[in-house]
PDB file of C-alpha atoms in Angstrom:
ATOM      1  CA  MET A   1      30.891   9.607 -68.400  1.00 35.00           C
ATOM      2  CA  GLN A   2      28.600  10.693 -71.234  1.00 46.00           C
ATOM      3  CA  VAL A   3      28.041  14.203 -72.110  1.00 51.00           C
ATOM      4  CA  ALA A   4      24.567  15.157 -73.645  1.00 52.00           C
ATOM      5  CA  VAL A   5      23.302  18.414 -74.476  1.00 57.00           C
ATOM      6  CA  THR A   6      19.404  19.452 -75.034  1.00 58.00           C
ATOM      7  CA  PHE A   7      19.076  22.722 -76.879  1.00 57.00           C
ATOM      8  CA  ASN A   8      15.948  24.896 -77.042  1.00 53.00           C
ATOM      9  CA  GLY A   9      15.771  28.089 -78.638  1.00 48.00           C
ATOM     10  CA  LYS A  10      13.543  30.648 -79.938  1.00 40.00           C
ATOM     11  CA  LYS A  11      14.349  30.163 -83.466  1.00 33.00           C
ATOM     12  CA  ILE A  12      14.936  26.224 -83.326  1.00 30.00           C
ATOM     13  CA  THR A  13      11.586  24.315 -82.470  1.00 29.00           C
ATOM     14  CA  LYS A  14      12.917  20.642 -82.466  1.00 30.00           C
ATOM     15  CA  ILE A  15      14.581  19.482 -79.266  1.00 33.00           C
ATOM     16  CA  GLN A  16      17.969  17.837 -79.715  1.00 35.00           C
ATOM     17  CA  VAL A  17      19.579  15.918 -77.211  1.00 38.00           C
ATOM     18  CA  VAL A  18      23.088  14.606 -78.700  1.00 38.00           C
ATOM     19  CA  GLU A  19      24.401  11.968 -76.346  1.00 36.00           C
ATOM     20  CA  TYR A  20      28.402  11.098 -76.372  1.00 34.00           C
ATOM     21  CA  PRO A  21      28.629   7.394 -75.781  1.00 34.00           C
ATOM     22  CA  THR A  22      31.789   6.240 -74.652  1.00 33.00           C
ATOM     23  CA  GLU A  23      31.851   3.008 -77.074  1.00 35.00           C
ATOM     24  CA  SER A  24      31.055   4.137 -80.420  1.00 35.00           C
ATOM     25  CA  GLY A  25      32.899   8.117 -79.635  1.00 35.00           C
ATOM     26  CA  ARG A  26      29.928   9.400 -81.691  1.00 35.00           C
ATOM     27  CA  ASP A  27      27.147  11.851 -80.769  1.00 36.00           C
ATOM     28  CA  ARG A  28      23.960  10.393 -81.278  1.00 35.00           C
ATOM     29  CA  GLU A  29      20.331  11.634 -81.060  1.00 35.00           C
ATOM     30  CA  ILE A  30      17.872  10.410 -78.150  1.00 34.00           C
ATOM     31  CA  ASN A  31      14.338  10.239 -78.630  1.00 30.00           C
ATOM     32  CA  SER A  32      13.183  13.956 -77.878  1.00 31.00           C
ATOM     33  CA  TYR A  33       9.636  13.256 -78.187  1.00 30.00           C
ATOM     34  CA  ALA A  34       9.150  10.482 -75.479  1.00 29.00           C
ATOM     35  CA  ILE A  35       6.935  11.973 -73.098  1.00 28.00           C
ATOM     36  CA  PRO A  36       8.062  12.303 -69.659  1.00 32.00           C
ATOM     37  CA  THR A  37       6.059  10.801 -66.677  1.00 29.00           C
ATOM     38  CA  LEU A  38       5.930  13.438 -64.089  1.00 32.00           C
ATOM     39  CA  ASN A  39       3.356  13.421 -61.110  1.00 31.00           C
ATOM     40  CA  GLN A  40       0.902  16.601 -61.802  1.00 33.00           C
ATOM     41  CA  GLU A  41       1.963  18.030 -58.666  1.00 36.00           C
ATOM     42  CA  ALA A  42       5.116  18.809 -60.112  1.00 38.00           C
ATOM     43  CA  MET A  43       3.405  20.592 -62.874  1.00 39.00           C
ATOM     44  CA  SER A  44       1.871  23.204 -61.260  1.00 43.00           C
ATOM     45  CA  ALA A  45       0.959  26.536 -62.833  1.00 35.00           C
ATOM     46  CA  GLN A  46       4.229  27.625 -61.065  1.00 43.00           C
ATOM     47  CA  SER A  47       6.781  25.334 -62.461  1.00 49.00           C
ATOM     48  CA  ALA A  48       5.496  26.287 -66.075  1.00 53.00           C
ATOM     49  CA  ASN A  49       7.367  29.349 -65.690  1.00 71.00           C
ATOM     50  CA  ILE A  50      10.349  27.689 -64.636  1.00 78.00           C
ATOM     51  CA  ASP A  51      13.704  27.629 -66.808  1.00 80.00           C
ATOM     52  CA  GLY A  52      16.005  25.494 -64.976  1.00 82.00           C
ATOM     53  CA  ILE A  53      16.427  23.040 -62.369  1.00 82.00           C
ATOM     54  CA  SER A  54      18.830  23.051 -59.793  1.00 86.00           C
ATOM     55  CA  GLY A  55      19.719  19.732 -57.385  1.00 81.00           C
ATOM     56  CA  ALA A  56      19.068  17.181 -59.997  1.00 66.00           C
ATOM     57  CA  THR A  57      21.712  15.162 -60.990  1.00 59.00           C
ATOM     58  CA  TYR A  58      20.085  12.593 -63.223  1.00 57.00           C
ATOM     59  CA  THR A  59      22.199  10.741 -65.737  1.00 58.00           C
ATOM     60  CA  THR A  60      21.719  10.472 -69.268  1.00 59.00           C
ATOM     61  CA  GLU A  61      19.038   7.508 -68.583  1.00 60.00           C
ATOM     62  CA  GLY A  62      17.018   9.412 -66.081  1.00 67.00           C
ATOM     63  CA  TYR A  63      17.131  12.693 -68.070  1.00 68.00           C
ATOM     64  CA  GLN A  64      13.771  11.537 -69.931  1.00 65.00           C
ATOM     65  CA  GLN A  65      12.063  11.269 -67.092  1.00 66.00           C
ATOM     66  CA  SER A  66      13.416  14.404 -65.184  1.00 71.00           C
ATOM     67  CA  LEU A  67      11.560  18.071 -64.883  1.00 70.00           C
ATOM     68  CA  GLN A  68      14.494  19.494 -66.409  1.00 73.00           C
ATOM     69  CA  SER A  69      13.605  17.509 -69.470  1.00 72.00           C
ATOM     70  CA  ALA A  70       9.740  18.524 -69.158  1.00 70.00           C
ATOM     71  CA  ILE A  71      10.946  21.845 -69.177  1.00 71.00           C
ATOM     72  CA  ASP A  72      13.235  21.819 -72.240  1.00 71.00           C
ATOM     73  CA  LYS A  73      10.282  20.376 -74.147  1.00 68.00           C
ATOM     74  CA  ALA A  74       7.709  22.699 -72.895  1.00 66.00           C
ATOM     75  CA  ASN A  75      10.029  25.433 -74.033  1.00 62.00           C
ATOM     76  CA  ALA A  76      10.902  24.192 -77.727  1.00 56.00           C
TER      77      ALA A  76
ATOM     78  CA  MET B   1      26.687   7.078 -66.163  1.00 37.00           C
ATOM     79  CA  GLY B   2      26.050  10.841 -68.031  1.00 61.00           C
ATOM     80  CA  THR B   3      25.635  14.171 -67.730  1.00 73.00           C
ATOM     81  CA  VAL B   4      22.646  16.083 -69.630  1.00 77.00           C
ATOM     82  CA  PHE B   5      23.314  19.727 -70.234  1.00 83.00           C
ATOM     83  CA  SER B   6      20.465  21.586 -71.092  1.00 83.00           C
ATOM     84  CA  ILE B   7      20.722  24.921 -72.874  1.00 85.00           C
ATOM     85  CA  ALA B   8      18.224  27.653 -73.680  1.00 84.00           C
ATOM     86  CA  ALA B   9      19.736  30.229 -75.797  1.00 84.00           C
ATOM     87  CA  ASP B  10      18.685  33.361 -77.625  1.00 84.00           C
ATOM     88  CA  LEU B  11      20.977  32.263 -80.551  1.00 81.00           C
ATOM     89  CA  GLY B  12      22.054  28.731 -81.773  1.00 78.00           C
ATOM     90  CA  ASP B  13      25.284  29.766 -83.133  1.00 84.00           C
ATOM     91  CA  GLY B  14      27.769  28.804 -80.027  1.00 87.00           C
ATOM     92  CA  ILE B  15      26.283  25.437 -79.671  1.00 85.00           C
ATOM     93  CA  GLU B  16      28.480  23.579 -81.803  1.00 85.00           C
ATOM     94  CA  ALA B  17      31.484  24.876 -80.175  1.00 90.00           C
ATOM     95  CA  ALA B  18      29.892  24.288 -76.734  1.00 90.00           C
ATOM     96  CA  VAL B  19      29.555  20.686 -77.357  1.00 85.00           C
ATOM     97  CA  ALA B  20      33.068  20.215 -78.804  1.00 88.00           C
ATOM     98  CA  ARG B  21      34.363  21.954 -75.587  1.00 92.00           C
ATOM     99  CA  LEU B  22      32.488  19.631 -73.556  1.00 89.00           C
ATOM    100  CA  HIS B  23      33.860  16.705 -75.423  1.00 87.00           C
ATOM    101  CA  ALA B  24      37.214  17.988 -75.306  1.00 91.00           C
ATOM    102  CA  ILE B  25      36.690  18.806 -71.707  1.00 93.00           C
ATOM    103  CA  ASP B  26      35.633  15.125 -70.785  1.00 89.00           C
ATOM    104  CA  ALA B  27      38.634  13.487 -72.290  1.00 90.00           C
ATOM    105  CA  THR B  28      41.158  15.384 -70.233  1.00 95.00           C
ATOM    106  CA  TYR B  29      39.355  15.027 -67.081  1.00 94.00           C
ATOM    107  CA  SER B  30      37.055  12.296 -66.886  1.00 90.00           C
ATOM    108  CA  THR B  31      38.149  10.156 -64.136  1.00 90.00           C
ATOM    109  CA  TYR B  32      35.963   7.283 -65.906  1.00 87.00           C
ATOM    110  CA  ARG B  33      38.208   7.476 -68.684  1.00 89.00           C
ATOM    111  CA  PRO B  34      41.536   5.314 -67.972  1.00 94.00           C
ATOM    112  CA  ASP B  35      43.294   7.177 -71.024  1.00 94.00           C
ATOM    113  CA  SER B  36      42.297  10.817 -69.818  1.00 95.00           C
ATOM    114  CA  VAL B  37      44.961  13.039 -68.393  1.00 97.00           C
ATOM    115  CA  ILE B  38      43.862  13.048 -65.005  1.00 96.00           C
ATOM    116  CA  SER B  39      43.253   8.993 -64.686  1.00 96.00           C
ATOM    117  CA  ARG B  40      46.625   8.742 -65.689  1.00 97.00           C
ATOM    118  CA  MET B  41      47.954  11.321 -63.374  1.00 97.00           C
ATOM    119  CA  ALA B  42      45.797   9.684 -60.824  1.00 96.00           C
ATOM    120  CA  ARG B  43      47.674   6.019 -61.393  1.00 96.00           C
ATOM    121  CA  GLY B  44      51.213   8.066 -61.072  1.00 95.00           C
ATOM    122  CA  GLU B  45      52.129   8.452 -64.451  1.00 96.00           C
ATOM    123  CA  ARG B  46      54.381  10.572 -65.743  1.00 94.00           C
ATOM    124  CA  VAL B  47      52.336  13.400 -67.789  1.00 94.00           C
ATOM    125  CA  ASP B  48      52.984  16.282 -69.542  1.00 91.00           C
ATOM    126  CA  TYR B  49      50.404  18.496 -69.014  1.00 93.00           C
ATOM    127  CA  ASP B  50      49.429  21.858 -70.228  1.00 95.00           C
ATOM    128  CA  ALA B  51      48.802  25.364 -68.813  1.00 97.00           C
ATOM    129  CA  GLU B  52      45.019  24.432 -68.591  1.00 97.00           C
ATOM    130  CA  VAL B  53      44.988  21.364 -66.767  1.00 98.00           C
ATOM    131  CA  ALA B  54      47.600  23.251 -64.139  1.00 97.00           C
ATOM    132  CA  GLU B  55      44.999  26.093 -63.860  1.00 98.00           C
ATOM    133  CA  VAL B  56      42.313  23.631 -62.989  1.00 98.00           C
ATOM    134  CA  LEU B  57      44.720  22.032 -60.262  1.00 97.00           C
ATOM    135  CA  GLU B  58      45.620  25.228 -59.264  1.00 98.00           C
ATOM    136  CA  ARG B  59      41.740  26.715 -58.492  1.00 98.00           C
ATOM    137  CA  CYS B  60      41.271  23.531 -56.763  1.00 98.00           C
ATOM    138  CA  ALA B  61      44.199  23.878 -54.768  1.00 98.00           C
ATOM    139  CA  GLU B  62      43.195  27.457 -53.959  1.00 98.00           C
ATOM    140  CA  ILE B  63      39.236  26.564 -52.943  1.00 98.00           C
ATOM    141  CA  GLU B  64      40.601  23.565 -51.087  1.00 97.00           C
ATOM    142  CA  ALA B  65      42.469  26.231 -48.796  1.00 98.00           C
ATOM    143  CA  ASP B  66      39.990  28.941 -49.176  1.00 97.00           C
ATOM    144  CA  THR B  67      37.271  25.955 -47.946  1.00 97.00           C
ATOM    145  CA  GLU B  68      40.177  24.709 -44.984  1.00 95.00           C
ATOM    146  CA  GLY B  69      39.778  21.269 -46.560  1.00 95.00           C
ATOM    147  CA  ALA B  70      36.262  21.105 -46.957  1.00 96.00           C
ATOM    148  CA  PHE B  71      36.805  20.882 -50.896  1.00 96.00           C
ATOM    149  CA  SER B  72      39.393  18.260 -52.466  1.00 95.00           C
ATOM    150  CA  ALA B  73      40.383  17.398 -55.591  1.00 95.00           C
ATOM    151  CA  ARG B  74      41.249  14.007 -53.877  1.00 94.00           C
ATOM    152  CA  PRO B  75      38.144  13.586 -52.163  1.00 86.00           C
ATOM    153  CA  ASP B  76      38.614   9.737 -51.563  1.00 85.00           C
ATOM    154  CA  GLY B  77      42.641  10.056 -52.065  1.00 91.00           C
ATOM    155  CA  ARG B  78      42.682   9.746 -55.117  1.00 94.00           C
ATOM    156  CA  LEU B  79      43.060  12.766 -57.567  1.00 96.00           C
ATOM    157  CA  ASP B  80      39.485  13.610 -59.047  1.00 95.00           C
ATOM    158  CA  PRO B  81      39.242  17.404 -59.812  1.00 96.00           C
ATOM    159  CA  SER B  82      35.340  16.785 -61.240  1.00 92.00           C
ATOM    160  CA  GLY B  83      34.343  18.914 -57.968  1.00 93.00           C
ATOM    161  CA  TRP B  84      35.282  22.194 -60.038  1.00 96.00           C
ATOM    162  CA  VAL B  85      35.394  20.719 -63.457  1.00 95.00           C
ATOM    163  CA  LYS B  86      31.990  20.245 -64.085  1.00 92.00           C
ATOM    164  CA  GLY B  87      30.900  23.392 -62.989  1.00 95.00           C
ATOM    165  CA  TRP B  88      33.778  24.897 -65.319  1.00 97.00           C
ATOM    166  CA  ALA B  89      32.683  23.180 -68.173  1.00 94.00           C
ATOM    167  CA  ILE B  90      29.055  24.818 -67.742  1.00 95.00           C
ATOM    168  CA  GLU B  91      30.559  27.990 -67.597  1.00 97.00           C
ATOM    169  CA  GLU B  92      32.851  27.082 -70.739  1.00 97.00           C
ATOM    170  CA  VAL B  93      29.558  26.335 -72.743  1.00 94.00           C
ATOM    171  CA  SER B  94      28.177  29.784 -71.341  1.00 96.00           C
ATOM    172  CA  ARG B  95      31.518  31.837 -72.698  1.00 97.00           C
ATOM    173  CA  LEU B  96      31.111  29.900 -75.997  1.00 96.00           C
ATOM    174  CA  LEU B  97      27.972  31.014 -76.399  1.00 93.00           C
ATOM    175  CA  SER B  98      28.892  34.616 -75.709  1.00 96.00           C
ATOM    176  CA  ALA B  99      31.500  34.776 -77.939  1.00 97.00           C
ATOM    177  CA  ALA B 100      29.370  33.565 -80.705  1.00 95.00           C
ATOM    178  CA  GLY B 101      27.057  36.426 -79.903  1.00 93.00           C
ATOM    179  CA  SER B 102      24.434  35.465 -77.497  1.00 91.00           C
ATOM    180  CA  ARG B 103      23.591  37.841 -74.406  1.00 91.00           C
ATOM    181  CA  ASN B 104      20.735  35.812 -73.237  1.00 90.00           C
ATOM    182  CA  HIS B 105      21.166  31.903 -72.057  1.00 90.00           C
ATOM    183  CA  LEU B 106      20.655  29.546 -69.195  1.00 90.00           C
ATOM    184  CA  VAL B 107      23.256  26.733 -69.109  1.00 91.00           C
ATOM    185  CA  VAL B 108      21.947  23.550 -66.879  1.00 88.00           C
ATOM    186  CA  GLY B 109      24.428  21.018 -66.399  1.00 86.00           C
ATOM    187  CA  GLY B 110      23.935  17.761 -63.903  1.00 79.00           C
ATOM    188  CA  GLY B 111      21.662  20.157 -61.767  1.00 81.00           C
ATOM    189  CA  ASP B 112      23.988  23.229 -61.941  1.00 92.00           C
ATOM    190  CA  VAL B 113      22.798  26.280 -63.241  1.00 95.00           C
ATOM    191  CA  GLN B 114      24.632  29.379 -65.466  1.00 96.00           C
ATOM    192  CA  ALA B 115      22.352  31.975 -66.388  1.00 94.00           C
ATOM    193  CA  ARG B 116      23.463  35.314 -68.529  1.00 94.00           C
ATOM    194  CA  GLY B 117      21.134  38.014 -69.250  1.00 92.00           C
ATOM    195  CA  GLY B 118      17.708  37.162 -68.891  1.00 87.00           C
ATOM    196  CA  SER B 119      14.998  35.347 -71.049  1.00 81.00           C
ATOM    197  CA  GLU B 120      12.909  36.755 -73.548  1.00 71.00           C
ATOM    198  CA  ALA B 121      10.898  39.605 -73.223  1.00 66.00           C
ATOM    199  CA  GLY B 122      13.012  41.054 -70.035  1.00 72.00           C
ATOM    200  CA  ARG B 123      11.983  38.692 -67.851  1.00 81.00           C
ATOM    201  CA  SER B 124      14.356  37.517 -65.362  1.00 87.00           C
ATOM    202  CA  TRP B 125      15.432  33.810 -65.511  1.00 89.00           C
ATOM    203  CA  THR B 126      13.255  31.540 -63.093  1.00 87.00           C
ATOM    204  CA  VAL B 127      15.309  28.393 -61.410  1.00 89.00           C
ATOM    205  CA  GLY B 128      13.709  25.792 -59.161  1.00 87.00           C
ATOM    206  CA  ILE B 129      15.448  23.949 -56.773  1.00 89.00           C
ATOM    207  CA  THR B 130      14.562  20.161 -56.307  1.00 86.00           C
ATOM    208  CA  ASP B 131      13.170  19.380 -52.678  1.00 86.00           C
ATOM    209  CA  PRO B 132      15.254  16.877 -51.577  1.00 86.00           C
ATOM    210  CA  ARG B 133      12.911  15.222 -49.506  1.00 84.00           C
ATOM    211  CA  HIS B 134      10.363  15.195 -52.361  1.00 80.00           C
ATOM    212  CA  PRO B 135      11.980  14.561 -55.695  1.00 70.00           C
ATOM    213  CA  GLY B 136      10.095  15.780 -58.333  1.00 72.00           C
ATOM    214  CA  ARG B 137       8.594  18.666 -56.332  1.00 79.00           C
ATOM    215  CA  TYR B 138      10.324  22.226 -55.621  1.00 83.00           C
ATOM    216  CA  ALA B 139      11.699  23.530 -52.120  1.00 87.00           C
ATOM    217  CA  ALA B 140      12.205  26.996 -53.431  1.00 88.00           C
ATOM    218  CA  PHE B 141      12.162  29.318 -56.697  1.00 88.00           C
ATOM    219  CA  VAL B 142      14.903  32.046 -57.472  1.00 91.00           C
ATOM    220  CA  SER B 143      15.189  34.329 -60.154  1.00 89.00           C
ATOM    221  CA  GLY B 144      17.554  36.857 -61.669  1.00 90.00           C
ATOM    222  CA  ARG B 145      20.025  37.826 -64.577  1.00 91.00           C
ATOM    223  CA  ASP B 146      23.502  36.795 -65.015  1.00 94.00           C
ATOM    224  CA  PHE B 147      23.687  34.749 -61.733  1.00 96.00           C
ATOM    225  CA  ALA B 148      24.732  30.688 -61.007  1.00 97.00           C
ATOM    226  CA  VAL B 149      22.538  28.109 -58.797  1.00 96.00           C
ATOM    227  CA  ALA B 150      24.747  24.861 -57.702  1.00 96.00           C
ATOM    228  CA  THR B 151      22.604  22.041 -55.214  1.00 94.00           C
ATOM    229  CA  SER B 152      24.537  19.744 -53.217  1.00 92.00           C
ATOM    230  CA  GLY B 153      22.613  17.038 -51.586  1.00 84.00           C
ATOM    231  CA  THR B 154      21.450  13.799 -51.708  1.00 63.00           C
ATOM    232  CA  ALA B 155      18.287  13.958 -53.991  1.00 49.00           C
ATOM    233  CA  GLU B 156      19.161  12.009 -56.937  1.00 44.00           C
ATOM    234  CA  ARG B 157      22.257  10.065 -55.852  1.00 46.00           C
ATOM    235  CA  ALA B 158      22.520   9.238 -51.897  1.00 45.00           C
ATOM    236  CA  ASP B 159      25.641   9.553 -50.522  1.00 51.00           C
ATOM    237  CA  HIS B 160      27.470  11.047 -53.164  1.00 56.00           C
ATOM    238  CA  ILE B 161      29.566  13.775 -51.017  1.00 61.00           C
ATOM    239  CA  ILE B 162      32.951  12.848 -49.202  1.00 66.00           C
ATOM    240  CA  ASP B 163      33.756  14.578 -46.417  1.00 64.00           C
ATOM    241  CA  PRO B 164      37.679  14.638 -47.242  1.00 69.00           C
ATOM    242  CA  ALA B 165      37.936  15.115 -43.577  1.00 68.00           C
ATOM    243  CA  THR B 166      36.272  11.710 -42.471  1.00 69.00           C
ATOM    244  CA  GLY B 167      36.649  10.186 -45.540  1.00 69.00           C
ATOM    245  CA  ARG B 168      32.600   8.931 -45.070  1.00 64.00           C
ATOM    246  CA  PRO B 169      29.689  10.623 -46.593  1.00 61.00           C
ATOM    247  CA  ALA B 170      28.861  13.998 -45.545  1.00 57.00           C
ATOM    248  CA  ALA B 171      26.026  14.398 -42.985  1.00 61.00           C
ATOM    249  CA  GLY B 172      23.779  17.455 -41.670  1.00 87.00           C
ATOM    250  CA  PHE B 173      22.201  18.846 -44.684  1.00 91.00           C
ATOM    251  CA  ALA B 174      19.495  17.205 -46.810  1.00 92.00           C
ATOM    252  CA  SER B 175      20.757  19.517 -49.541  1.00 93.00           C
ATOM    253  CA  VAL B 176      22.352  22.767 -49.920  1.00 95.00           C
ATOM    254  CA  THR B 177      21.996  25.401 -52.604  1.00 96.00           C
ATOM    255  CA  LEU B 178      24.530  28.311 -52.928  1.00 97.00           C
ATOM    256  CA  ILE B 179      23.789  31.538 -55.575  1.00 96.00           C
ATOM    257  CA  GLY B 180      26.887  33.260 -56.821  1.00 97.00           C
ATOM    258  CA  GLU B 181      27.548  34.918 -60.292  1.00 96.00           C
ATOM    259  CA  ARG B 182      29.886  32.437 -61.944  1.00 97.00           C
ATOM    260  CA  ILE B 183      29.047  28.530 -61.750  1.00 98.00           C
ATOM    261  CA  ALA B 184      32.132  27.400 -61.400  1.00 98.00           C
ATOM    262  CA  TYR B 185      33.159  28.538 -58.016  1.00 98.00           C
ATOM    263  CA  THR B 186      29.736  28.955 -57.413  1.00 98.00           C
ATOM    264  CA  ASP B 187      29.660  24.877 -57.360  1.00 96.00           C
ATOM    265  CA  ALA B 188      32.902  23.880 -55.868  1.00 97.00           C
ATOM    266  CA  TYR B 189      31.571  25.995 -52.990  1.00 98.00           C
ATOM    267  CA  ALA B 190      28.284  24.156 -52.736  1.00 96.00           C
ATOM    268  CA  THR B 191      30.268  20.814 -52.471  1.00 94.00           C
ATOM    269  CA  ALA B 192      32.405  22.106 -49.810  1.00 96.00           C
ATOM    270  CA  VAL B 193      29.734  23.912 -47.544  1.00 96.00           C
ATOM    271  CA  PHE B 194      27.750  20.517 -48.098  1.00 94.00           C
ATOM    272  CA  ALA B 195      30.912  18.942 -46.508  1.00 92.00           C
ATOM    273  CA  MET B 196      31.121  21.642 -43.733  1.00 94.00           C
ATOM    274  CA  GLY B 197      27.496  20.911 -42.401  1.00 93.00           C
ATOM    275  CA  PRO B 198      24.815  23.561 -41.577  1.00 93.00           C
ATOM    276  CA  GLU B 199      26.389  25.516 -39.014  1.00 92.00           C
ATOM    277  CA  ARG B 200      29.840  26.070 -39.981  1.00 95.00           C
ATOM    278  CA  GLY B 201      28.832  25.857 -43.638  1.00 96.00           C
ATOM    279  CA  LEU B 202      26.511  28.687 -43.694  1.00 96.00           C
ATOM    280  CA  ALA B 203      28.450  30.789 -41.650  1.00 97.00           C
ATOM    281  CA  TRP B 204      31.099  30.751 -43.945  1.00 98.00           C
ATOM    282  CA  VAL B 205      28.902  31.733 -46.837  1.00 98.00           C
ATOM    283  CA  GLU B 206      27.805  34.771 -44.688  1.00 97.00           C
ATOM    284  CA  LYS B 207      31.399  35.733 -44.442  1.00 97.00           C
ATOM    285  CA  ARG B 208      31.902  35.276 -48.675  1.00 96.00           C
ATOM    286  CA  ASP B 209      30.772  38.534 -50.638  1.00 96.00           C
ATOM    287  CA  GLY B 210      28.672  37.679 -53.536  1.00 96.00           C
ATOM    288  CA  TYR B 211      27.466  34.164 -52.279  1.00 97.00           C
ATOM    289  CA  GLU B 212      24.113  33.334 -50.521  1.00 96.00           C
ATOM    290  CA  ALA B 213      23.239  29.908 -49.334  1.00 97.00           C
ATOM    291  CA  TYR B 214      19.860  28.250 -48.820  1.00 95.00           C
ATOM    292  CA  ALA B 215      19.628  24.770 -47.165  1.00 95.00           C
ATOM    293  CA  VAL B 216      16.895  22.182 -46.555  1.00 92.00           C
ATOM    294  CA  LEU B 217      17.691  20.044 -43.273  1.00 92.00           C
ATOM    295  CA  PRO B 218      17.145  16.360 -42.902  1.00 88.00           C
ATOM    296  CA  ASP B 219      13.827  16.965 -40.821  1.00 86.00           C
ATOM    297  CA  GLY B 220      12.751  19.321 -43.545  1.00 87.00           C
ATOM    298  CA  ARG B 221      13.091  22.675 -42.009  1.00 91.00           C
ATOM    299  CA  THR B 222      15.095  25.349 -44.145  1.00 91.00           C
ATOM    300  CA  VAL B 223      18.111  27.832 -43.249  1.00 93.00           C
ATOM    301  CA  GLU B 224      19.262  30.417 -45.166  1.00 94.00           C
ATOM    302  CA  THR B 225      21.614  33.248 -45.094  1.00 95.00           C
ATOM    303  CA  ALA B 226      20.603  36.925 -44.559  1.00 93.00           C
ATOM    304  CA  GLY B 227      20.703  37.820 -48.503  1.00 92.00           C
ATOM    305  CA  PHE B 228      19.358  35.186 -49.826  1.00 92.00           C
ATOM    306  CA  ALA B 229      15.242  35.970 -49.958  1.00 88.00           C
ATOM    307  CA  ARG B 230      16.154  38.966 -52.302  1.00 86.00           C
ATOM    308  CA  HIS B 231      16.551  36.247 -55.050  1.00 85.00           C
ATOM    309  CA  LEU B 232      13.653  34.175 -54.036  1.00 84.00           C
ATOM    310  CA  THR B 233      10.292  34.165 -56.166  1.00 76.00           C
ATOM    311  CA  GLY B 234       6.943  32.641 -55.900  1.00 57.00           C
TER     312      GLY B 234
END
């Protein structure tokens, strides 16, 4: 299992995602500026005020396309 | 496979310790690492494990008893306490952020959420619950302060919850979401309630103080416990 962390806080503007790769054993930064492909429906006015998402057990690979990823970027 | 943890916090000071903690938890409890304590125990090796591992196994046994076996640390016959460890890891991140001085943060790990305090300017934290029938859309929104949200379902990984009673994928919910105060118990209970199915599962949650449930059924109907509505927004 890999562990990746995204931090967004008011004082830190850059999103940093670290991944824990099983093979190299080192943290690395995932490209945090990839634009997620989201359908417009999901990005409704209401979802602009969402802080987190429950129910999407995406993998590190799926994260970049996830709604949570979009929220992290919007809040950074 | 990997799990992504997203952290929104008023203070970044605890992040480094939290990441180190996640790595340590992964090294000890991962069922994907053949050298982890749990993998070695699962193979029947004699392992000198510490008090923390003992505590994790104890919590799993407690929840297994509380849920009449719907939760199990041996979901497919082999030792796998992930059903507790995932939520507990999120709670550990939250604890370390608080220890470093954070009063307001939201930690999301693999779709499970722990909220502490509120978001900026006194606003509550708002969490979207994924619509299991239309991934990419939301089924509901909940908000508040100091709460946890866990969803068990088939939205992203089909049939990933095994009913320990039958050894087969659980059926009866498209997804079920539990709200509680702390994510470790909330997440483990969500897994158990999913395995119980709608009728037994929601009745079980109704009887537990501090927990509410919201479920989407395979045909799109939704059911919820009596107190769930007060968490709803939008």
